[in-house]
Coordinates of C-alpha atoms in Angstrom, one line a residue:
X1 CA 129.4 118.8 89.2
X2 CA 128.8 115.6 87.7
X3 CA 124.9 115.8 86.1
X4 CA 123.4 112.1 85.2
X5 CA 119.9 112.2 83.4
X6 CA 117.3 109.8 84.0
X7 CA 114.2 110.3 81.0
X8 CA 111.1 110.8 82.6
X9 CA 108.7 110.7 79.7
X10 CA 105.1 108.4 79.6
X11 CA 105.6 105.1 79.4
X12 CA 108.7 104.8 81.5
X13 CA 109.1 103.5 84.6
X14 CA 111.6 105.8 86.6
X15 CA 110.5 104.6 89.9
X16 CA 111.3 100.8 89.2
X17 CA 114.4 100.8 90.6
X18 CA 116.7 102.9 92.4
X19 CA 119.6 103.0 89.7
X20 CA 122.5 103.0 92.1
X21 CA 120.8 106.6 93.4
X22 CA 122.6 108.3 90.4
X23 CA 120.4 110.4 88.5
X24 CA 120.4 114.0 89.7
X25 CA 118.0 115.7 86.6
X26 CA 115.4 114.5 85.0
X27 CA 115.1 114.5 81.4
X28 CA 111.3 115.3 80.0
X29 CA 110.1 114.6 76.6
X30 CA 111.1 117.5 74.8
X31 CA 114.7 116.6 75.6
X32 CA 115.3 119.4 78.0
X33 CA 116.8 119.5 81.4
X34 CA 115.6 122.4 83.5
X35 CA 115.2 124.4 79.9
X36 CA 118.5 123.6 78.7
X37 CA 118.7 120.7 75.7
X38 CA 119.7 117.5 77.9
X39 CA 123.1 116.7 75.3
X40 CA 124.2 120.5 76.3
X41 CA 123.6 119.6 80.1
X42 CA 124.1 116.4 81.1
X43 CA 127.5 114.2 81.2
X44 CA 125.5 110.9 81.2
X45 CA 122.0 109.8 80.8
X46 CA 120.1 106.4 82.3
X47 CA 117.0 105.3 79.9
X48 CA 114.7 102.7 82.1
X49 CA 112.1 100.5 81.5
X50 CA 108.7 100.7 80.4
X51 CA 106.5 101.0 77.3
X52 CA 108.8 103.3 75.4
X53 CA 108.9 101.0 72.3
X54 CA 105.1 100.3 71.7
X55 CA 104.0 103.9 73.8
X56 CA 105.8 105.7 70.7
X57 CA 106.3 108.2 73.5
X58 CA 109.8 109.1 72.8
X59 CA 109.6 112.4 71.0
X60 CA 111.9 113.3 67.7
X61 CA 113.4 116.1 70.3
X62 CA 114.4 113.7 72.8
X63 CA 115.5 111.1 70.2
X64 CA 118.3 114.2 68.5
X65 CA 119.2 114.8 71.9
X66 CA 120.2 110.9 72.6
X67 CA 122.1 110.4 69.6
X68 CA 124.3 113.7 69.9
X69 CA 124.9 112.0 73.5
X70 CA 126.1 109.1 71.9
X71 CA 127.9 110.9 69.8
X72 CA 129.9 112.9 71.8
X73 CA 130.8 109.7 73.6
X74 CA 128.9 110.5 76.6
X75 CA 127.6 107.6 79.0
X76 CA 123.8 105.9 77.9
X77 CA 122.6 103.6 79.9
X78 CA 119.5 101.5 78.9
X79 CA 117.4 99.3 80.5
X80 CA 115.1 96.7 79.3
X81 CA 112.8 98.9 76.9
X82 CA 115.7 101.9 77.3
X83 CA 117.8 99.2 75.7
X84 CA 115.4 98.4 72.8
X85 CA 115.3 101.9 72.1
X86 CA 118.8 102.2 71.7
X87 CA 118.8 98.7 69.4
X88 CA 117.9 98.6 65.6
X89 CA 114.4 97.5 65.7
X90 CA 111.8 95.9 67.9
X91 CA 109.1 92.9 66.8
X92 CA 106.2 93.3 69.3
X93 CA 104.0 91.0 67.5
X94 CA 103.1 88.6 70.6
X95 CA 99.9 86.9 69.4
X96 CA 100.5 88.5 66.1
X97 CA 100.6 85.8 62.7
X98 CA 102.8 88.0 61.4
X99 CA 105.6 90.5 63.0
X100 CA 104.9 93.9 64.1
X101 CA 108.1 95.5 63.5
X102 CA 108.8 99.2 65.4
X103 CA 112.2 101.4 64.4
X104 CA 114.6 102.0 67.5
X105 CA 117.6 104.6 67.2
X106 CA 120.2 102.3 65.8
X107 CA 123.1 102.7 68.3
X108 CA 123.5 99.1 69.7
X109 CA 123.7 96.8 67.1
X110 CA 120.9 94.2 68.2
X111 CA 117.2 93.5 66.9
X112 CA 114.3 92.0 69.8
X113 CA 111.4 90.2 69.7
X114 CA 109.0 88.4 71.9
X115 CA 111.0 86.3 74.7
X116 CA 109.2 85.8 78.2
X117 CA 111.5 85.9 81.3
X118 CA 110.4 87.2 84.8
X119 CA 113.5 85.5 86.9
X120 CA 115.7 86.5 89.8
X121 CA 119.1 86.0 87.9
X122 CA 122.8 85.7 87.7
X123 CA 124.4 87.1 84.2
X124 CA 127.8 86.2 83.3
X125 CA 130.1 89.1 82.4
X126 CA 132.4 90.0 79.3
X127 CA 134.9 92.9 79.9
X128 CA 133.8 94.9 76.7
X129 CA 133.2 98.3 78.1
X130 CA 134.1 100.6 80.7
X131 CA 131.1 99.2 83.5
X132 CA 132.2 95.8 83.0
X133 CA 135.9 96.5 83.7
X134 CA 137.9 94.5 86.3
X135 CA 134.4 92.3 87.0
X136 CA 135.1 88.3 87.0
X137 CA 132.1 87.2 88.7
X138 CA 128.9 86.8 88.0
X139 CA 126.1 89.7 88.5
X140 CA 122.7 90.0 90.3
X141 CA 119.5 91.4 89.4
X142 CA 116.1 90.7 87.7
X143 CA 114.2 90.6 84.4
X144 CA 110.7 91.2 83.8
X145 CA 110.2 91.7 80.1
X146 CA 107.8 90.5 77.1
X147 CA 110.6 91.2 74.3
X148 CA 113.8 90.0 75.0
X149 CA 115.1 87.6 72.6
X150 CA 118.3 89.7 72.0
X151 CA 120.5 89.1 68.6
X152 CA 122.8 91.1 66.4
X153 CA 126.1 91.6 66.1
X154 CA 126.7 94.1 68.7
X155 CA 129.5 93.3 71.6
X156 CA 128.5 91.3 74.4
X157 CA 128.4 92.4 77.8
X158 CA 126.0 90.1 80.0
X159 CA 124.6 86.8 79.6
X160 CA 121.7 85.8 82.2
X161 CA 121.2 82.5 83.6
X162 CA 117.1 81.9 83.3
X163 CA 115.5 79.0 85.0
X164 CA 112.0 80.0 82.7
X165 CA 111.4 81.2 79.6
X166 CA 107.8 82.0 77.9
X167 CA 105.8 80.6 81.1
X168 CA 107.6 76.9 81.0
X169 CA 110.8 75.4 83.1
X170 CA 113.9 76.1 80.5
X171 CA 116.9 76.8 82.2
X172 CA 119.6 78.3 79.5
X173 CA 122.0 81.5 78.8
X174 CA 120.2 84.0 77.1
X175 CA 121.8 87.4 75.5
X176 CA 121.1 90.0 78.0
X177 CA 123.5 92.8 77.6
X178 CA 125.6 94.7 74.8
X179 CA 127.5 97.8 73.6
X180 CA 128.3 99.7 70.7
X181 CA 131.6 99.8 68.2
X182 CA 132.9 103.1 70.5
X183 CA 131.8 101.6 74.3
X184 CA 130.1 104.2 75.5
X185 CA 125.9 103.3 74.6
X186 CA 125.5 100.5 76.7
X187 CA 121.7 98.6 77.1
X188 CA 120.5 95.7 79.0
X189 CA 117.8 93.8 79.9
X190 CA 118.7 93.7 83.7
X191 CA 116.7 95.2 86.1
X192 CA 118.9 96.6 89.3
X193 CA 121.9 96.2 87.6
X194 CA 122.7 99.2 89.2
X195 CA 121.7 98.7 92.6
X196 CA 122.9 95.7 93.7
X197 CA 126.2 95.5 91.7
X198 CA 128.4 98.6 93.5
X199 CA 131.4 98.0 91.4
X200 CA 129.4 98.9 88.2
X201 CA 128.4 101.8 89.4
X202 CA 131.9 102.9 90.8
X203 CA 133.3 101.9 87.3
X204 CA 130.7 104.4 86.1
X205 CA 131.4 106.9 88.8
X206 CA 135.1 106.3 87.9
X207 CA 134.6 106.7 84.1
X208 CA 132.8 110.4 84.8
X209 CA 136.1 111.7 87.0
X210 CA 133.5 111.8 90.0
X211 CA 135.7 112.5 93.1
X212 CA 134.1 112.1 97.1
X213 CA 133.3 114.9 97.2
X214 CA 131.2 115.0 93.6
X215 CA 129.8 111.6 94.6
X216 CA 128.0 112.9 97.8
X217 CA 126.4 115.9 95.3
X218 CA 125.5 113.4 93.3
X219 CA 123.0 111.3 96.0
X220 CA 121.9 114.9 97.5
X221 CA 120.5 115.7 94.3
X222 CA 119.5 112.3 93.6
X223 CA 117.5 112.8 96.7
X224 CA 115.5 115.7 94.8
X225 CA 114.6 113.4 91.9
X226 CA 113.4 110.9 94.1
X227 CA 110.9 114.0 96.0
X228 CA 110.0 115.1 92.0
X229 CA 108.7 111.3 91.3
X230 CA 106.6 111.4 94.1
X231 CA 105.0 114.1 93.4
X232 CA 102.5 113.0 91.1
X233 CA 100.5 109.9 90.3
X234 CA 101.7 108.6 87.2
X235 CA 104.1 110.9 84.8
X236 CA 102.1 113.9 83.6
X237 CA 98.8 112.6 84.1
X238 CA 97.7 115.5 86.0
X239 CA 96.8 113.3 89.1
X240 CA 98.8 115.0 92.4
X241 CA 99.0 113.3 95.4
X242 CA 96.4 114.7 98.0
X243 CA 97.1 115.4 101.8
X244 CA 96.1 112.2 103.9
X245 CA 92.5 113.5 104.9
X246 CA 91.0 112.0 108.4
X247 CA 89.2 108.9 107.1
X248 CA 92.9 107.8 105.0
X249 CA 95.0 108.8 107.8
X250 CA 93.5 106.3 110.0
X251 CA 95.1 103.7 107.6
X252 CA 98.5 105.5 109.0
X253 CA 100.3 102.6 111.7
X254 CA 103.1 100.9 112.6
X255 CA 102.9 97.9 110.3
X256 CA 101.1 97.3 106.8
X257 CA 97.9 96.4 106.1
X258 CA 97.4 93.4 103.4
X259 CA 94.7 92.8 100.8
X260 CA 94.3 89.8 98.3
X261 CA 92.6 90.2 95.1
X262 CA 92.2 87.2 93.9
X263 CA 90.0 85.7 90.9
X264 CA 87.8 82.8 89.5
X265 CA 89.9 82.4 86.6
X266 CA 92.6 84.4 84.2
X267 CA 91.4 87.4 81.2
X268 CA 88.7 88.1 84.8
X269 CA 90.9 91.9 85.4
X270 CA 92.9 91.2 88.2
X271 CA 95.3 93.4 86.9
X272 CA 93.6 96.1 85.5
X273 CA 91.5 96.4 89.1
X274 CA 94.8 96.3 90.9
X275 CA 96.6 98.8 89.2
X276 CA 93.6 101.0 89.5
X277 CA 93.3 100.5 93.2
X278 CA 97.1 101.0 93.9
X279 CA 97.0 104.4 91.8
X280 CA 93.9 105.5 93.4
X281 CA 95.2 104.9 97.1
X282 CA 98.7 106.2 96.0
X283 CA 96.3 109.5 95.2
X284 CA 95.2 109.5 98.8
X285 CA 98.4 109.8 100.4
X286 CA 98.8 106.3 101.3
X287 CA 101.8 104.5 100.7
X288 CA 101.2 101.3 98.5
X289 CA 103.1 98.1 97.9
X290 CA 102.3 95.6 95.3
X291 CA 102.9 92.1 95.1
X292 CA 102.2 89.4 93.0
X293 CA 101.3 85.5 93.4
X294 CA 104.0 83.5 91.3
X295 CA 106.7 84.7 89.3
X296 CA 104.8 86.8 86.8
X297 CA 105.7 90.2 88.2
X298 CA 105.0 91.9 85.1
X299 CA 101.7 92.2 86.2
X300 CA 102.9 94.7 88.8
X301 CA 104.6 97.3 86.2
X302 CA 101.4 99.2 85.7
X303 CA 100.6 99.6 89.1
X304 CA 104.3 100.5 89.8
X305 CA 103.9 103.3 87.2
X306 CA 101.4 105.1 88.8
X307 CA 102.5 104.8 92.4
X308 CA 106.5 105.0 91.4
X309 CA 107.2 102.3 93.7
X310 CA 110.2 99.7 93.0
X311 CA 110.0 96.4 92.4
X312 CA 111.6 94.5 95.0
X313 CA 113.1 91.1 95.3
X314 CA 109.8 90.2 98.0
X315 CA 107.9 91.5 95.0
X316 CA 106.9 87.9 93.6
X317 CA 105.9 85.5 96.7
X318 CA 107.4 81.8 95.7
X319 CA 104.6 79.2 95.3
X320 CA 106.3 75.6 94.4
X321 CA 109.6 76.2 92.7
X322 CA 108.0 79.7 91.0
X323 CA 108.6 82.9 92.7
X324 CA 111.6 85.1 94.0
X325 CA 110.8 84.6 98.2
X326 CA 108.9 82.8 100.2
X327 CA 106.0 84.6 101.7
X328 CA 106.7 84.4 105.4
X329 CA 110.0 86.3 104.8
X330 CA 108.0 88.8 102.9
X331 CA 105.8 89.5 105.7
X332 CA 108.7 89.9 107.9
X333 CA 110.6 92.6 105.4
X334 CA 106.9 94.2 104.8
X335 CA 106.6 95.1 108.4
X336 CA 109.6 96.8 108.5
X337 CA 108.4 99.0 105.5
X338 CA 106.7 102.5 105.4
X339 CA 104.2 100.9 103.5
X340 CA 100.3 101.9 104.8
X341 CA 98.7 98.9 102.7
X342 CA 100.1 96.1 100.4
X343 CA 97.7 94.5 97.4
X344 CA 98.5 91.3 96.6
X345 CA 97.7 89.7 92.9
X346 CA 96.6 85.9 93.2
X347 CA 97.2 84.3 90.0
X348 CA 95.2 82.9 87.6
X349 CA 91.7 81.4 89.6
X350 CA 92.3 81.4 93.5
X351 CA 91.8 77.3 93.3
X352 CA 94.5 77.0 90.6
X353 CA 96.9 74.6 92.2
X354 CA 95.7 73.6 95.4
X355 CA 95.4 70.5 94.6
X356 CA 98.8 69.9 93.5
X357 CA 100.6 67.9 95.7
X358 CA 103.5 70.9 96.2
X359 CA 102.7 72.9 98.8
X360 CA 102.0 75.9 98.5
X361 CA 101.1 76.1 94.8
X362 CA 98.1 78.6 94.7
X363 CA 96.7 82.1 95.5
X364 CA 94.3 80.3 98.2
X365 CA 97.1 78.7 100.0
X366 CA 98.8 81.9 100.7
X367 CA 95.7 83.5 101.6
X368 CA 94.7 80.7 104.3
X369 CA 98.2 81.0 105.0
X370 CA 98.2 84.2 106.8
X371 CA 94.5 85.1 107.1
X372 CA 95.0 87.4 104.1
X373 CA 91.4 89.5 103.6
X374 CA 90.2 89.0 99.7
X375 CA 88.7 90.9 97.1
X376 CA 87.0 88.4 94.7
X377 CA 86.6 89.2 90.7
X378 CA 85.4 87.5 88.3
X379 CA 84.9 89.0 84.7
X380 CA 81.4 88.5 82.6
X381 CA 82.1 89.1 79.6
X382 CA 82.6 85.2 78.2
X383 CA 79.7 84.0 80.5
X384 CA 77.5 86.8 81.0
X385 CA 76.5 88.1 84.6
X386 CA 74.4 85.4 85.7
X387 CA 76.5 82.8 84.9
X388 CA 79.3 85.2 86.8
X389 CA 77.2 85.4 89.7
X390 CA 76.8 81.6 89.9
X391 CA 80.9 81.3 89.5
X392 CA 81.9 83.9 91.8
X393 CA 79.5 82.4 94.6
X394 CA 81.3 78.9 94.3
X395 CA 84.0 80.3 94.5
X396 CA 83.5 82.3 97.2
X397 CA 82.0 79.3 99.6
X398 CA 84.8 77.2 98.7
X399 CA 87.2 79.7 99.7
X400 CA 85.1 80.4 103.3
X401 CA 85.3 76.8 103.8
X402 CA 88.5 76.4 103.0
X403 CA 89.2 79.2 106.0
X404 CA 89.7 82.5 103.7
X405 CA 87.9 85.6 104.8
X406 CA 86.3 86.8 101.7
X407 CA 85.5 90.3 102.3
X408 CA 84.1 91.9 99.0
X409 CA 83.1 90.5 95.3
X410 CA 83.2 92.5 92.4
X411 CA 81.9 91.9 89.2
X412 CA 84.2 92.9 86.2
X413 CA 83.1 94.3 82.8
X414 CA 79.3 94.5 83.4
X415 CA 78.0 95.3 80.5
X416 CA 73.9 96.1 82.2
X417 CA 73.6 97.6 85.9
X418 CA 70.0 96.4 85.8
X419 CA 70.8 92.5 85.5
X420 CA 73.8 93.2 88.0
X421 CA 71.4 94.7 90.4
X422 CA 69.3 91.6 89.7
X423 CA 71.9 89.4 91.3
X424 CA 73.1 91.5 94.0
X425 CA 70.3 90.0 96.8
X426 CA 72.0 86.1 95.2
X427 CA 74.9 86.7 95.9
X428 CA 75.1 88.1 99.1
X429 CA 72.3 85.7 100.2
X430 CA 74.8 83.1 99.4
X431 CA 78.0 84.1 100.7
X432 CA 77.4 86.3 103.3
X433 CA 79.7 88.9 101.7
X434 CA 78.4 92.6 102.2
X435 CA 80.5 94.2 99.8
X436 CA 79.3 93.9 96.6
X437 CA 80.1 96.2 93.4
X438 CA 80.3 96.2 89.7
X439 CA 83.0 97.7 87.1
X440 CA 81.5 98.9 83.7
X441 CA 82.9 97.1 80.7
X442 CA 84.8 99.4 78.8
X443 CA 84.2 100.7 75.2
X444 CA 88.0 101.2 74.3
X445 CA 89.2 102.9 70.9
X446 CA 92.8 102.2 71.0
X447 CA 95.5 99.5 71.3
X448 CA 97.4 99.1 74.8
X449 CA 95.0 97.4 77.0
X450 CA 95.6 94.0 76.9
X451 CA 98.4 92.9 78.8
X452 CA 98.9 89.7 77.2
X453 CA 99.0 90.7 73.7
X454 CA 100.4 94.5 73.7
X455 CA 100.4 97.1 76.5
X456 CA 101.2 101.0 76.6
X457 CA 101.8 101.5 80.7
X458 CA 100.5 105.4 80.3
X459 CA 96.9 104.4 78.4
X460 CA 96.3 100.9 80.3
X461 CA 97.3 102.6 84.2
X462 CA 95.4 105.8 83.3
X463 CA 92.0 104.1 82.7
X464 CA 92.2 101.2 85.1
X465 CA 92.8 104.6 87.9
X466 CA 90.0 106.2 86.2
X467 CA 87.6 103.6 86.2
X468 CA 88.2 102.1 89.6
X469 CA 87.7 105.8 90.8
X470 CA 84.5 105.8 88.9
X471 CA 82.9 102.3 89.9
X472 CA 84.6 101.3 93.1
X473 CA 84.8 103.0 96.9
X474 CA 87.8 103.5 97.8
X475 CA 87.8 104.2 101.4
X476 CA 85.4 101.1 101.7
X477 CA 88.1 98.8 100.2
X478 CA 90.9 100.3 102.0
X479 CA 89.1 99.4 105.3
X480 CA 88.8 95.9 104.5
X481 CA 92.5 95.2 104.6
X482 CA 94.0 93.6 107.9
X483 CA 97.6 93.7 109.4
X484 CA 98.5 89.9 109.1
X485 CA 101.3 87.3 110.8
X486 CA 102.1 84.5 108.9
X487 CA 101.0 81.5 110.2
X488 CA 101.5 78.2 108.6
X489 CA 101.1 76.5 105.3
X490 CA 98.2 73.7 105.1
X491 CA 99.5 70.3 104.3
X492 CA 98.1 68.5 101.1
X493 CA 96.0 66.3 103.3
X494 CA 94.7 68.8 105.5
X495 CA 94.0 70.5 102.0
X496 CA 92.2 67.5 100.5
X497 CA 89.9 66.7 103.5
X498 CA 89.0 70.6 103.6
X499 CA 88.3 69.9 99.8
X500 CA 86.2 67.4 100.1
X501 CA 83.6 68.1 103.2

């Protein structure tokens, strides 16, 4: 039978999409497949997303075994970082005065460097390989990346139509697709290009002489890959996913429950506290969905990693003209879902663009929306934990009188328990909120943290799971979320008089 390998090494994100349910073997970082080198093996292989670039995670092994594929003019596939590996060289010196250049394999002729796009888009299509063949219309999928200003000399396959670029309005063609001299290495920087274009994958299905009755092995065994990536929290992070005990199970109905973390302002570790919580109650046995307020999804990747979940089109909830779909939709496809609980991530501060004249425009508007429960956080390190506790208490009585149910506070990177502890009685005194907790700030040695400036998904989602293990209670926070309706949006009057009591 047909065997299509998908790599599933640190740093990748196999669980990101379905891609077209192809794979049937994984591909670990020694380059083996069930003990057997994966070129010896496999008749194609699928490289996804992730951290592979800046991770370093692809091993020498793996690396021989993807160029003798290539070689022996076997189908590659690569996907946003899967396609950077298979370029000449990657610059991921964001925020860097001068460029921070990393060696890829060489097999696509193209070079990246820092480009921002996270857009629902529409790529036009050039008949240069054997995917593209017989396709006159345009494609759908998604980007999310932090590196895709594509150039070289490679041939082109797809050119996306992006309404953003780099976190401003800029509506263009950018280079989003290519091939190599002998059309069988193909990269891209679309996300479910396989999934929701099925004449890509027949072309692909075509090109590998799979017959009907191949095709239906094919999605059996994809079946078993998709039961291997659930097994585990994470890839080999050693975190299995525990049996659903009594006081998890209880989360168990016939609808989601949602939560909002929200924050008093960006750099506060909205992201790193999400991430933790999602691979912490993935650990539990719950099932966890993730979405994000705005169009910056790529906050959700991390999380993703750890609980293997996809990233859907309701993924980013549409505020103004940003975002993928408007949020009462979302709540509509969300209570169709197996999901137990779904975290949302507000956006920058809760208030940021309430009072813009749009409607909705901020994390607080959907909130009031729908009677969405919230998690505040604010970090301490820039003000220290006084003037935290002073922030995250306006904040949280302007969100209570706006109508939003703040049900816990937390205080990020607390650098003394003691002065904490000191403001504990304040806070709650002044808001009424019982659950109050701390995260330590962290002392870390290596580079990857940051997601702004450079991120490795393995390093960043392990200690964000670790920590909020280690600081947070879980079962507390899981028992603050709600199942919610949507209701209605507030007008911009309604939302200025509220403002102003």
């Amino acid at each position: 039978m047909v065997k299509i390998g998908i790599t599933y090494v640190k740093g990748a994100v196999p669980g990101f999409e379905d891609f077209g349910n192809l794979p049937t073997d994984i591909v670990k970082s020694n380059g083996l497949v069930n003990g057997v080198k994966a070129n010896d093996e496999l008749d194609a292989l699928i490289i996804p997303g992730g951290t592979l670039i800046e991770s370093g995670d692809i091993s020498e092994d793996l690396k021989k075994e993807i160029v003798k594929m290539a070689q022996d003019q076997k189908p590659i596939i690569g996907i946003c970082a899967g396609f950077q590996l298979l370029g000449n060289q990657i610059d991921i010196g964001r925020k860097s005065e001068v460029p921070i250049i990393k060696e890829g394999l060489g097999l696509i002729d193209v070079n990246f460097s820092p480009l921002i796009t996270s857009d629902r888009v529409k790529a036009e299509v050039y008949n240069n390989s054997f995917i593209t063949e017989g396709i006159t219309e345009d494609i759908d999928g998604y980007h999310t990346h932090t590196y895709g200003n594509v150039v070289g000399d490679a041939k082109p396959l797809f050119y996306s139509k992006i309404q953003r670029m780099n976190y401003g309005d800029n509506e263009r063609k950018i280079f989003s697709g290519a091939v190599n001299d002998d059309g069988n290495v193909i990269g891209t920087m679309i996300h479910n290009l396989l999934d929701e274009n099925p004449k890509i994958v027949s072309n692909l299905l075509n090109y590998l002489d799979a017959d009907e009755k191949g095709i239906a092995k094919i999605h059996s065994r994809n079946e078993e890959v998709k039961r291997f990536l659930n097994h585990e929290v994470g890839i080999d992070a050693n975190y299995p996913i525990e049996k659903l005990s009594d006081e998890f199970l209880k989360m168990k109905d016939n609808e989601p429950k949602f939560l909002m973390i929200g924050s008093t302002g960006s750099d506060s570790g909205k992201t790193f506290i999400v991430t933790g919580l999602a691979g912490a109650l993935r650990r539990k046995g719950l099932k966890v969905g993730l979405l994000k307020v705005g169009p910056d999804v790529r906050d959700l990747i991390p999380g993703l990693y750890l609980t293997k979940g996809k990233m859907e089109e309701y993924s980013s909830i549409k505020i103004g003209h940003l975002g993928w779909m408007e949020f009462s939709e979302t709540i509509e496809k969300l209570k169709q879902s197996d999901y137990d609980i779904v975290l949302i991530e507000g956006v920058m501060s809760v208030f940021t663009g309430t009072l813009n004249e749009t409607v909705p425009y901020s994390a607080s508007e959907i909130a009031i929306s729908s009677n969405i429960p919230m998690i505040l956080v604010t970090g301490v390190n820039k003000g220290g934990i006084e003037t935290g506790a002073v922030d995250i208490v306006a904040h949280s009585k302007r969100l209570q009188k706006l109508g939003v149910d703040v049900k816990g506070i937390i205080l990020n990177k607390v650098y003394n328990e003691e002065i904490f502890n000191s403001t504990v009685d304040y806070i709650r005194k002044e808001t009424d909120v019982d659950y109050i907790e701390s995260v330590e700030k962290l002392k870390l040695k290596m580079r990857g943290t940051t997601p702004e400036i450079e991120i490795k998904y393995d390093i960043f989602s392990k200690t964000a799971l670790e920590t909020v293990e280690k600081n947070l209670d879980i079962k507390r926070i899981a028992s603050l979320a709600s199942k919610i309706s949507f209701n209605r949006y507030l007008t911009f009057d309604e939302i200025k008089n509220l403002w102003n009591k």
